[in-house]
Amino acid sequence: MQLKKYQDIAIEKIIAKTKNILQNGEKLSPDERTIIFKAPTGSGKTLIMAEYIYQLIKELENKRNSDMCFLWVSIGKGELHKQSCRALKKYFGPFPNVCLLEEKYFGSKRTIENNDVVVVNWEKLRAKDNQTGEWKNILMKDKETTNFRELIANTKENNFKIIMIIDESHSNSTSERAIELREIIGADLTIEMSATPVLAEGKHDNRLVEVPANSVIDEGMIKKEIIVNENIDKISDDEITSQDLVLEASYQKRLELAKMYKKENTDVNPLVLIQIPTGEEGNEKRKRIEKFFAEKDIAIDNGKLAVWLSEEKVNLEILENNACEVEFLIFKQAIDTGWDCPRAQILVKFRETHSEIFELQTVGRILRMPEAKHYDNDSLNKAFIYTNIEPDRLEFKGKDMTIKNAIKSIPMRRSSAYQNLKLKSYYRNRVDFGDLTLSFHEVLEDIFCAEFGLEKNKFDFNFTEKNKKKLGKKINLNGLEGKEEIILNREIDAKLFDELDKEEIIQGDNFQAYLSQDDKDALFENLFKRNLNGFAPKRSIPIFMGAVLSWFKKYLGITRFNNGTIFIQNIILNNINIFDKLFNEAVIKYKPVKNEEIKKKIKEIEQWNEEWEIAESRNYNPETHKPFNYGLSLYKRPIENKTYLNFDSEIEKDFVEFLEKNKDQVFWWWQNGNEHMALNFGIKYGEGSTFQPDFLVMFKNGQLGIYDTKAAGYNEDDNKIKAESLQGYIKKENIKKKKDFLTGGIVIKEGKYFLINSDDVYVPFGRFNQLVRDGKKGEKGWRYLEF
């Protein structure tokens, strides 16, 4: 599985902290032997930790005192531990071994085996009799065979390191359960993972490794936003009840999304989650829901309706499969923490007698993307909530800010005074992560073949021996084949040994060194790393190594088997000056290939909307957008006639107030969204980047102004590219429309005045002032903004 960039970075950071803690463990307190892993819902925390376990085992194997085991602890009720066990087994395959505690360690074994991952449900394990205080679970009780407490003690006595991973640690991270865990297990390292962990107050917590939410969204793992009651007012039926209105809206939205998935040629059947109240109120709701859907041929019997209640579970067998035929799921309590059904895209919740609160944990069930990517159709990158709770009484309970910030519950409507603009707008997602890709293989092949005089793709009789003879004319191959260890016969750059165990290097007259497996890997990693010329190491090094091994296999017949990899490494390290040069040449030659690859990707995914319009309606987030009484705003919230805005800077707010004061000239203004999405107005700049100017302003004379506010003197290189792209766009569109429809530019504020630059060639304000003082600047440049 190809990891996402943020996943690679998180694993790298956790491994670095792990090595430090394991090395200095005796000097550290339990708190200092803890890593807190914070990652948003839907980021793939289980996957990240699984890959962390695998990489850690590989990095530490054959090291002194490297025996270790892992306890994967689920806190809380439900079957999360079984789900985690299944997911880990699926990811790892045969190695490392994953098991439930009760499956393998039920008393017959005295210690946990090396590298085993043992999954534990702590809630069940820790239960005690209220009256006697004795353990209820047989795995904890004193008995003839080994109980869990003895298992842990015996494992420690065998000098095994115990790494404890607490899944969803926020559940009870400061309670008695966490204290019990630490006292009984006494892990050498504890990793608490959660979307909402408990952190040290008032200061940065050095134990923290955090995945930023925007990285998860940018990589397409979770949905961009969650819209509340989208277009629910367009359902025209005076007779309909509020409950049926919500169900009808969700039904229609599901049909709409299903058609969109078909157009994307993807086999995803969107799922609607319907939450009903507990008790008798919920039972009545369920009857009405089932009656409503029966009229649309949706029922339990035909497999389109599922039920997940504590006392009843129906049609849940393959619910999580993207193509499962279940379309609607009825449930009461919050679905289990960790439940993973990425095709869930719509949540329905009804007004209750005693509660109008949404649990963010429940909302999080509709946040994941079904195929871990965003689609060209942006509607598929959104989740939807439908409810008959009054908008002003909506309350979302929970600490997960990723979910809270994604919820767009404030509906805004475009003014009826708006007339179509038909603007050309540009948008694209990120296409590159600064790494080598598989196209590097061919470049390295060209460089190597040219250097050693080999004809590309020529495989005649006995070609491998002929090719070895050609190599032998350029490099030293003597005594390198068939070795079980790397042997260095030549002096090499000491910097390559930065991460090696120095005592294992023996330097004699011929500078011979026998390296351990770990040193060998570190040496090669350093050799590749120093020739990357700016490419990201984590993703690039495996590609680099793969290209090298592939060339030796293709042209010399050397495979990874029978010490073939060691033979290749011996060839390279004992001819390091030549290969160092070749590696560098290959990467330099690859850069233009990579640039063309990026340009091709951009062309494939970039989106041009030739007749873009400001959306008729749009929802905003109450955490980020606040109400203002601005009369000229194109968008208003219908029930209160206010506009909701998110100001990134004080100059943006000042500019809006400047527009409001010019109501004799300004017809309306609109704040372009600061979120990167196709719904906003965009201009292409640089090598396919998207520039979203801050404001569109319609004047009463029929002109449309495009303005971007800036702080003078900051990021001027970027400002120049954007400013000149904006002027190029305005000029090109005005020629196309055969009139001066568009105007605008970069706006700054000096004192109480606004200044604008509308030049084809942008000069920063500070530089412009200097030119004016020197008498070298004419009429063009920065001027006072007046309408």
CSV table of N, CA and C in Angstrom, one decimal, residues 336-462:
chain,number,residue,atom,x,y,z
A,336,ASP,N,-20.1,2.6,17.1
A,336,ASP,CA,-18.9,2.3,17.8
A,336,ASP,C,-17.7,3.2,17.3
A,337,THR,N,-16.9,3.7,18.3
A,337,THR,CA,-15.7,4.3,18.0
A,337,THR,C,-14.9,3.4,17.1
A,338,GLY,N,-14.3,4.0,16.0
A,338,GLY,CA,-13.5,3.2,15.1
A,338,GLY,C,-14.2,2.5,14.0
A,339,TRP,N,-15.6,2.5,14.0
A,339,TRP,CA,-16.3,1.9,13.0
A,339,TRP,C,-16.0,2.6,11.7
A,340,ASP,N,-15.7,1.8,10.7
A,340,ASP,CA,-15.2,2.3,9.4
A,340,ASP,C,-16.1,1.9,8.3
A,341,CYS,N,-16.9,2.8,7.8
A,341,CYS,CA,-17.7,2.6,6.6
A,341,CYS,C,-17.7,3.8,5.7
A,342,PRO,N,-16.6,4.0,4.9
A,342,PRO,CA,-16.4,5.2,4.2
A,342,PRO,C,-17.4,5.6,3.2
A,343,ARG,N,-18.3,4.7,2.8
A,343,ARG,CA,-19.4,5.0,1.8
A,343,ARG,C,-20.5,5.8,2.5
A,344,ALA,N,-20.5,5.8,3.9
A,344,ALA,CA,-21.5,6.6,4.6
A,344,ALA,C,-21.3,8.1,4.3
A,345,GLN,N,-22.3,8.8,3.7
A,345,GLN,CA,-22.1,10.1,3.3
A,345,GLN,C,-23.2,11.1,3.7
A,346,ILE,N,-24.3,10.5,4.3
A,346,ILE,CA,-25.4,11.4,4.7
A,346,ILE,C,-25.8,10.9,6.1
A,347,LEU,N,-26.1,11.9,7.0
A,347,LEU,CA,-26.5,11.6,8.3
A,347,LEU,C,-27.9,12.4,8.6
A,348,VAL,N,-28.8,11.6,9.0
A,348,VAL,CA,-30.2,12.2,9.4
A,348,VAL,C,-30.4,12.1,10.9
A,349,LYS,N,-30.7,13.2,11.5
A,349,LYS,CA,-31.0,13.2,12.9
A,349,LYS,C,-32.3,14.0,13.2
A,350,PHE,N,-33.2,13.4,14.0
A,350,PHE,CA,-34.5,14.1,14.3
A,350,PHE,C,-34.5,14.8,15.6
A,351,ARG,N,-35.3,15.8,15.7
A,351,ARG,CA,-35.5,16.6,16.9
A,351,ARG,C,-36.0,15.6,18.0
A,352,GLU,N,-35.4,15.7,19.2
A,352,GLU,CA,-35.7,14.9,20.3
A,352,GLU,C,-36.4,15.7,21.4
A,353,THR,N,-37.1,15.0,22.3
A,353,THR,CA,-37.8,15.7,23.4
A,353,THR,C,-36.7,16.3,24.4
A,354,HIS,N,-35.7,15.6,24.6
A,354,HIS,CA,-34.7,16.0,25.7
A,354,HIS,C,-33.4,16.5,25.2
A,355,SER,N,-33.1,16.3,23.8
A,355,SER,CA,-31.8,16.7,23.4
A,355,SER,C,-31.8,17.2,21.9
A,356,GLU,N,-31.1,18.2,21.6
A,356,GLU,CA,-30.9,18.6,20.2
A,356,GLU,C,-29.4,18.7,19.9
A,357,ILE,N,-28.7,17.8,20.5
A,357,ILE,CA,-27.2,17.8,20.4
A,357,ILE,C,-26.7,16.7,19.4
A,358,PHE,N,-25.8,17.1,18.5
A,358,PHE,CA,-25.1,16.2,17.6
A,358,PHE,C,-23.8,15.8,18.3
A,359,GLU,N,-23.5,14.5,18.4
A,359,GLU,CA,-22.2,14.0,18.9
A,359,GLU,C,-21.3,14.1,17.7
A,360,LEU,N,-20.2,14.7,17.8
A,360,LEU,CA,-19.2,14.8,16.8
A,360,LEU,C,-18.7,13.4,16.4
A,361,GLN,N,-18.6,12.5,17.3
A,361,GLN,CA,-18.2,11.1,17.1
A,361,GLN,C,-19.1,10.5,16.0
A,362,THR,N,-20.4,10.8,16.1
A,362,THR,CA,-21.4,10.3,15.1
A,362,THR,C,-21.2,11.0,13.8
A,363,VAL,N,-21.1,12.3,13.8
A,363,VAL,CA,-20.8,13.0,12.6
A,363,VAL,C,-19.6,12.5,11.9
A,364,GLY,N,-18.6,12.1,12.6
A,364,GLY,CA,-17.4,11.6,12.1
A,364,GLY,C,-17.5,10.4,11.2
A,365,ARG,N,-18.7,9.6,11.4
A,365,ARG,CA,-18.9,8.4,10.6
A,365,ARG,C,-19.1,8.7,9.1
A,366,ILE,N,-19.4,10.0,8.8
A,366,ILE,CA,-19.7,10.3,7.4
A,366,ILE,C,-18.5,11.1,6.8
A,367,LEU,N,-17.4,11.2,7.5
A,367,LEU,CA,-16.3,12.1,7.1
A,367,LEU,C,-15.3,11.4,6.1
A,368,ARG,N,-15.2,10.1,6.2
A,368,ARG,CA,-14.2,9.4,5.3
A,368,ARG,C,-14.6,9.4,3.8
A,369,MET,N,-13.6,9.3,3.0
A,369,MET,CA,-13.8,9.2,1.5
A,369,MET,C,-13.8,7.7,1.2
A,370,PRO,N,-14.8,7.2,0.4
A,370,PRO,CA,-14.9,5.8,0.1
A,370,PRO,C,-13.7,5.1,-0.6
A,371,GLU,N,-13.0,5.9,-1.4
A,371,GLU,CA,-11.8,5.3,-2.1
A,371,GLU,C,-10.5,6.0,-1.7
A,372,ALA,N,-10.5,6.7,-0.6
A,372,ALA,CA,-9.3,7.5,-0.1
A,372,ALA,C,-8.8,8.4,-1.2
A,373,LYS,N,-9.7,9.1,-1.9
A,373,LYS,CA,-9.3,10.1,-2.9
A,373,LYS,C,-10.5,11.0,-3.1
A,374,HIS,N,-10.1,12.2,-3.6
A,374,HIS,CA,-11.2,13.2,-4.0
A,374,HIS,C,-11.5,13.0,-5.4
A,375,TYR,N,-12.8,13.3,-5.8
A,375,TYR,CA,-13.3,13.1,-7.2
A,375,TYR,C,-13.3,14.4,-7.9
A,376,ASP,N,-13.4,14.3,-9.2
A,376,ASP,CA,-13.5,15.5,-10.1
A,376,ASP,C,-14.8,16.3,-9.8
A,377,ASN,N,-15.9,15.5,-9.5
A,377,ASN,CA,-17.1,16.1,-9.1
A,377,ASN,C,-17.1,16.5,-7.6
A,378,ASP,N,-17.0,17.8,-7.3
A,378,ASP,CA,-16.8,18.2,-6.0
A,378,ASP,C,-17.9,17.9,-5.0
A,379,SER,N,-19.1,17.6,-5.5
A,379,SER,CA,-20.2,17.2,-4.6
A,379,SER,C,-19.9,15.9,-4.0
A,380,LEU,N,-19.2,15.0,-4.6
A,380,LEU,CA,-18.8,13.7,-4.0
A,380,LEU,C,-17.8,13.9,-2.9
A,381,ASN,N,-17.2,15.0,-2.8
A,381,ASN,CA,-16.2,15.3,-1.8
A,381,ASN,C,-16.8,16.0,-0.5
A,382,LYS,N,-18.1,15.9,-0.5
A,382,LYS,CA,-18.8,16.5,0.7
A,382,LYS,C,-19.7,15.5,1.4
A,383,ALA,N,-19.9,15.7,2.6
A,383,ALA,CA,-20.9,14.9,3.4
A,383,ALA,C,-22.1,15.8,3.7
A,384,PHE,N,-23.2,15.2,4.1
A,384,PHE,CA,-24.5,16.0,4.2
A,384,PHE,C,-25.2,15.5,5.5
A,385,ILE,N,-25.7,16.5,6.2
A,385,ILE,CA,-26.6,16.3,7.4
A,385,ILE,C,-28.0,16.9,7.1
A,386,TYR,N,-29.0,16.1,7.4
A,386,TYR,CA,-30.4,16.6,7.3
A,386,TYR,C,-31.0,16.4,8.7
A,387,THR,N,-31.7,17.5,9.1
A,387,THR,CA,-32.3,17.5,10.5
A,387,THR,C,-33.5,18.4,10.5
A,388,ASN,N,-34.4,18.1,11.4
A,388,ASN,CA,-35.5,19.1,11.6
A,388,ASN,C,-35.3,19.9,12.9
A,389,ILE,N,-34.1,19.9,13.4
A,389,ILE,CA,-33.8,20.8,14.5
A,389,ILE,C,-33.6,22.2,14.0
A,390,GLU,N,-34.2,23.2,14.7
A,390,GLU,CA,-34.1,24.6,14.2
A,390,GLU,C,-32.6,25.0,14.1
A,391,PRO,N,-32.2,25.7,13.0
A,391,PRO,CA,-30.8,26.1,12.8
A,391,PRO,C,-30.1,26.7,14.0
A,392,ASP,N,-30.8,27.6,14.7
A,392,ASP,CA,-30.2,28.4,15.8
A,392,ASP,C,-30.1,27.5,17.0
A,393,ARG,N,-30.7,26.3,17.0
A,393,ARG,CA,-30.6,25.5,18.2
A,393,ARG,C,-29.7,24.3,18.0
A,394,LEU,N,-29.1,24.2,16.8
A,394,LEU,CA,-28.1,23.1,16.5
A,394,LEU,C,-26.9,23.2,17.4
A,395,GLU,N,-26.5,22.1,18.0
A,395,GLU,CA,-25.4,22.1,18.9
A,395,GLU,C,-24.6,20.9,18.6
A,396,PHE,N,-23.3,21.1,18.4
A,396,PHE,CA,-22.4,19.9,18.1
A,396,PHE,C,-21.4,19.7,19.3
A,397,LYS,N,-21.5,18.5,19.9
A,397,LYS,CA,-20.8,18.3,21.1
A,397,LYS,C,-19.6,17.4,20.8
A,398,GLY,N,-18.4,17.8,21.3
A,398,GLY,CA,-17.2,17.0,21.1
A,398,GLY,C,-16.0,17.9,21.0
A,399,LYS,N,-14.8,17.3,21.0
A,399,LYS,CA,-13.6,18.1,20.9
A,399,LYS,C,-12.9,18.0,19.6
A,400,ASP,N,-13.4,17.2,18.7
A,400,ASP,CA,-12.7,17.0,17.4
A,400,ASP,C,-12.9,18.2,16.5
A,401,MET,N,-11.9,19.1,16.5
A,401,MET,CA,-12.0,20.3,15.7
A,401,MET,C,-12.0,20.0,14.2
A,402,THR,N,-11.4,18.9,13.8
A,402,THR,CA,-11.4,18.6,12.3
A,402,THR,C,-12.9,18.4,11.9
A,403,ILE,N,-13.7,17.7,12.6
A,403,ILE,CA,-15.1,17.5,12.3
A,403,ILE,C,-15.8,18.8,12.5
A,404,LYS,N,-15.6,19.5,13.6
A,404,LYS,CA,-16.3,20.7,13.9
A,404,LYS,C,-16.1,21.8,12.8
A,405,ASN,N,-14.8,21.9,12.4
A,405,ASN,CA,-14.5,22.9,11.3
A,405,ASN,C,-15.0,22.6,10.0
A,406,ALA,N,-15.4,21.3,9.8
A,406,ALA,CA,-15.9,20.8,8.5
A,406,ALA,C,-17.4,21.1,8.3
A,407,ILE,N,-18.1,21.3,9.4
A,407,ILE,CA,-19.5,21.4,9.4
A,407,ILE,C,-20.0,22.7,8.9
A,408,LYS,N,-20.7,22.8,7.9
A,408,LYS,CA,-21.2,24.1,7.3
A,408,LYS,C,-22.7,24.1,7.6
A,409,SER,N,-23.1,24.7,8.7
A,409,SER,CA,-24.5,24.7,9.1
A,409,SER,C,-25.2,26.1,8.9
A,410,ILE,N,-24.5,27.1,8.4
A,410,ILE,CA,-25.1,28.4,8.2
A,410,ILE,C,-25.4,28.6,6.7
A,411,PRO,N,-26.7,28.5,6.3
A,411,PRO,CA,-27.0,28.7,4.9
A,411,PRO,C,-27.0,30.1,4.5
A,412,MET,N,-26.4,30.4,3.3
A,412,MET,CA,-26.4,31.8,2.8
A,412,MET,C,-27.0,31.7,1.4
A,413,ARG,N,-27.7,32.8,1.1
A,413,ARG,CA,-28.4,32.9,-0.2
A,413,ARG,C,-27.8,34.1,-1.0
A,414,ARG,N,-27.7,33.9,-2.3
A,414,ARG,CA,-27.3,34.9,-3.2
A,414,ARG,C,-28.4,35.9,-3.4
A,415,SER,N,-28.1,37.2,-3.5
A,415,SER,CA,-29.2,38.2,-3.7
A,415,SER,C,-29.8,38.0,-5.1
A,416,SER,N,-31.1,38.3,-5.2
A,416,SER,CA,-31.8,38.2,-6.5
A,416,SER,C,-31.4,39.3,-7.4
A,417,ALA,N,-30.6,40.3,-7.0
A,417,ALA,CA,-30.1,41.3,-7.9
A,417,ALA,C,-28.9,40.8,-8.7
A,418,TYR,N,-28.4,39.6,-8.4
A,418,TYR,CA,-27.3,39.1,-9.1
A,418,TYR,C,-27.6,38.7,-10.6
A,419,GLN,N,-26.8,39.1,-11.5
A,419,GLN,CA,-26.9,38.7,-12.9
A,419,GLN,C,-25.6,37.9,-13.3
A,420,ASN,N,-25.8,36.9,-14.1
A,420,ASN,CA,-24.7,36.0,-14.5
A,420,ASN,C,-23.4,36.8,-14.9
A,421,LEU,N,-22.3,36.2,-14.4
A,421,LEU,CA,-21.0,36.9,-14.7
A,421,LEU,C,-20.3,36.2,-15.9
A,422,LYS,N,-20.4,34.8,-16.0
A,422,LYS,CA,-19.8,34.0,-17.0
A,422,LYS,C,-18.2,34.3,-17.0
A,423,LEU,N,-17.6,34.1,-15.9
A,423,LEU,CA,-16.2,34.3,-15.8
A,423,LEU,C,-15.5,32.9,-16.0
A,424,LYS,N,-14.3,33.0,-16.5
A,424,LYS,CA,-13.4,31.8,-16.7
A,424,LYS,C,-12.7,31.6,-15.4
A,425,SER,N,-12.8,30.4,-14.8
A,425,SER,CA,-12.2,30.1,-13.5
A,425,SER,C,-11.4,28.9,-13.5
A,426,TYR,N,-10.3,28.8,-12.7
A,426,TYR,CA,-9.4,27.7,-12.7
A,426,TYR,C,-9.3,27.1,-11.3
A,427,TYR,N,-9.1,25.8,-11.4
A,427,TYR,CA,-8.9,25.1,-10.1
A,427,TYR,C,-8.1,23.8,-10.3
A,428,ARG,N,-7.2,23.4,-9.4
A,428,ARG,CA,-6.6,22.1,-9.5
A,428,ARG,C,-6.2,21.7,-8.1
A,429,ASN,N,-6.1,20.4,-7.8
A,429,ASN,CA,-5.6,19.8,-6.6
A,429,ASN,C,-4.1,19.7,-6.7
A,430,ARG,N,-3.4,19.5,-5.6
A,430,ARG,CA,-2.0,19.3,-5.6
A,430,ARG,C,-1.6,18.0,-6.3
A,431,VAL,N,-0.6,18.1,-7.2
A,431,VAL,CA,-0.2,16.9,-8.0
A,431,VAL,C,1.2,16.4,-7.7
A,432,ASP,N,2.0,17.0,-6.9
A,432,ASP,CA,3.3,16.6,-6.7
A,432,ASP,C,3.8,16.7,-5.2
A,433,PHE,N,4.6,15.8,-4.8
A,433,PHE,CA,5.1,15.8,-3.4
A,433,PHE,C,6.6,15.9,-3.4
A,434,GLY,N,7.2,16.3,-4.5
A,434,GLY,CA,8.7,16.5,-4.5
A,434,GLY,C,9.5,15.3,-4.4
A,435,ASP,N,9.0,14.2,-5.0
A,435,ASP,CA,9.7,12.9,-4.8
A,435,ASP,C,10.0,12.3,-6.2
A,436,LEU,N,11.0,11.3,-6.2
A,436,LEU,CA,11.2,10.5,-7.4
A,436,LEU,C,10.0,9.6,-7.6
A,437,THR,N,9.7,9.4,-8.9
A,437,THR,CA,8.6,8.5,-9.2
A,437,THR,C,9.2,7.4,-10.1
A,438,LEU,N,8.3,6.4,-10.5
A,438,LEU,CA,8.8,5.3,-11.3
A,438,LEU,C,9.5,5.7,-12.6
A,439,SER,N,9.2,6.9,-13.1
A,439,SER,CA,9.8,7.3,-14.4
A,439,SER,C,11.3,7.5,-14.2
A,440,PHE,N,11.8,7.6,-13.0
A,440,PHE,CA,13.2,7.7,-12.7
A,440,PHE,C,14.0,6.4,-13.2
A,441,HIS,N,13.3,5.3,-13.2
A,441,HIS,CA,14.0,4.0,-13.6
A,441,HIS,C,14.6,4.1,-15.0
A,442,GLU,N,13.8,4.7,-15.9
A,442,GLU,CA,14.4,4.8,-17.3
A,442,GLU,C,15.5,5.7,-17.4
A,443,VAL,N,15.5,6.8,-16.7
A,443,VAL,CA,16.5,7.8,-16.7
A,443,VAL,C,17.8,7.2,-16.2
A,444,LEU,N,17.7,6.5,-15.0
A,444,LEU,CA,18.9,5.9,-14.5
A,444,LEU,C,19.5,4.8,-15.4
A,445,GLU,N,18.5,4.1,-16.1
A,445,GLU,CA,18.9,3.1,-17.0
A,445,GLU,C,19.8,3.7,-18.2
A,446,ASP,N,19.3,4.8,-18.7
A,446,ASP,CA,20.0,5.5,-19.8
A,446,ASP,C,21.4,5.9,-19.3
A,447,ILE,N,21.6,6.5,-18.1
A,447,ILE,CA,22.9,6.9,-17.6
A,447,ILE,C,23.8,5.8,-17.5
A,448,PHE,N,23.4,4.7,-16.8
A,448,PHE,CA,24.2,3.5,-16.6
A,448,PHE,C,24.7,2.9,-17.9
A,449,CYS,N,23.7,2.6,-18.8
A,449,CYS,CA,24.1,2.0,-20.1
A,449,CYS,C,25.1,2.8,-20.9
A,450,ALA,N,24.9,4.1,-20.9
A,450,ALA,CA,25.8,5.0,-21.6
A,450,ALA,C,27.2,5.0,-21.0
A,451,GLU,N,27.3,5.0,-19.7
A,451,GLU,CA,28.6,5.0,-19.0
A,451,GLU,C,29.4,3.7,-19.2
A,452,PHE,N,28.7,2.5,-19.2
A,452,PHE,CA,29.4,1.3,-19.4
A,452,PHE,C,29.3,0.7,-20.8
A,453,GLY,N,28.8,1.5,-21.7
A,453,GLY,CA,28.8,1.0,-23.1
A,453,GLY,C,27.9,-0.1,-23.4
A,454,LEU,N,26.8,-0.2,-22.8
A,454,LEU,CA,25.8,-1.3,-23.0
A,454,LEU,C,24.7,-0.7,-23.9
A,455,GLU,N,24.2,-1.6,-24.8
A,455,GLU,CA,23.1,-1.2,-25.7
A,455,GLU,C,21.8,-1.5,-25.0
A,456,LYS,N,21.0,-0.5,-24.9
A,456,LYS,CA,19.7,-0.7,-24.2
A,456,LYS,C,18.8,-1.7,-24.8
A,457,ASN,N,18.3,-2.6,-23.9
A,457,ASN,CA,17.3,-3.6,-24.3
A,457,ASN,C,17.8,-4.6,-25.4
A,458,LYS,N,19.1,-4.8,-25.3
A,458,LYS,CA,19.7,-5.9,-26.2
A,458,LYS,C,20.0,-7.1,-25.3
A,459,PHE,N,19.4,-8.2,-25.6
A,459,PHE,CA,19.5,-9.4,-24.8
A,459,PHE,C,19.8,-10.6,-25.6
A,460,ASP,N,21.0,-10.7,-26.2
A,460,ASP,CA,21.4,-11.8,-27.1
A,460,ASP,C,22.0,-12.9,-26.2
A,461,PHE,N,22.5,-13.9,-26.9
A,461,PHE,CA,23.0,-15.1,-26.1
A,461,PHE,C,24.2,-14.7,-25.2
A,462,ASN,N,24.1,-15.2,-24.0
A,462,ASN,CA,25.2,-14.9,-23.0
A,462,ASN,C,25.4,-13.4,-22.7
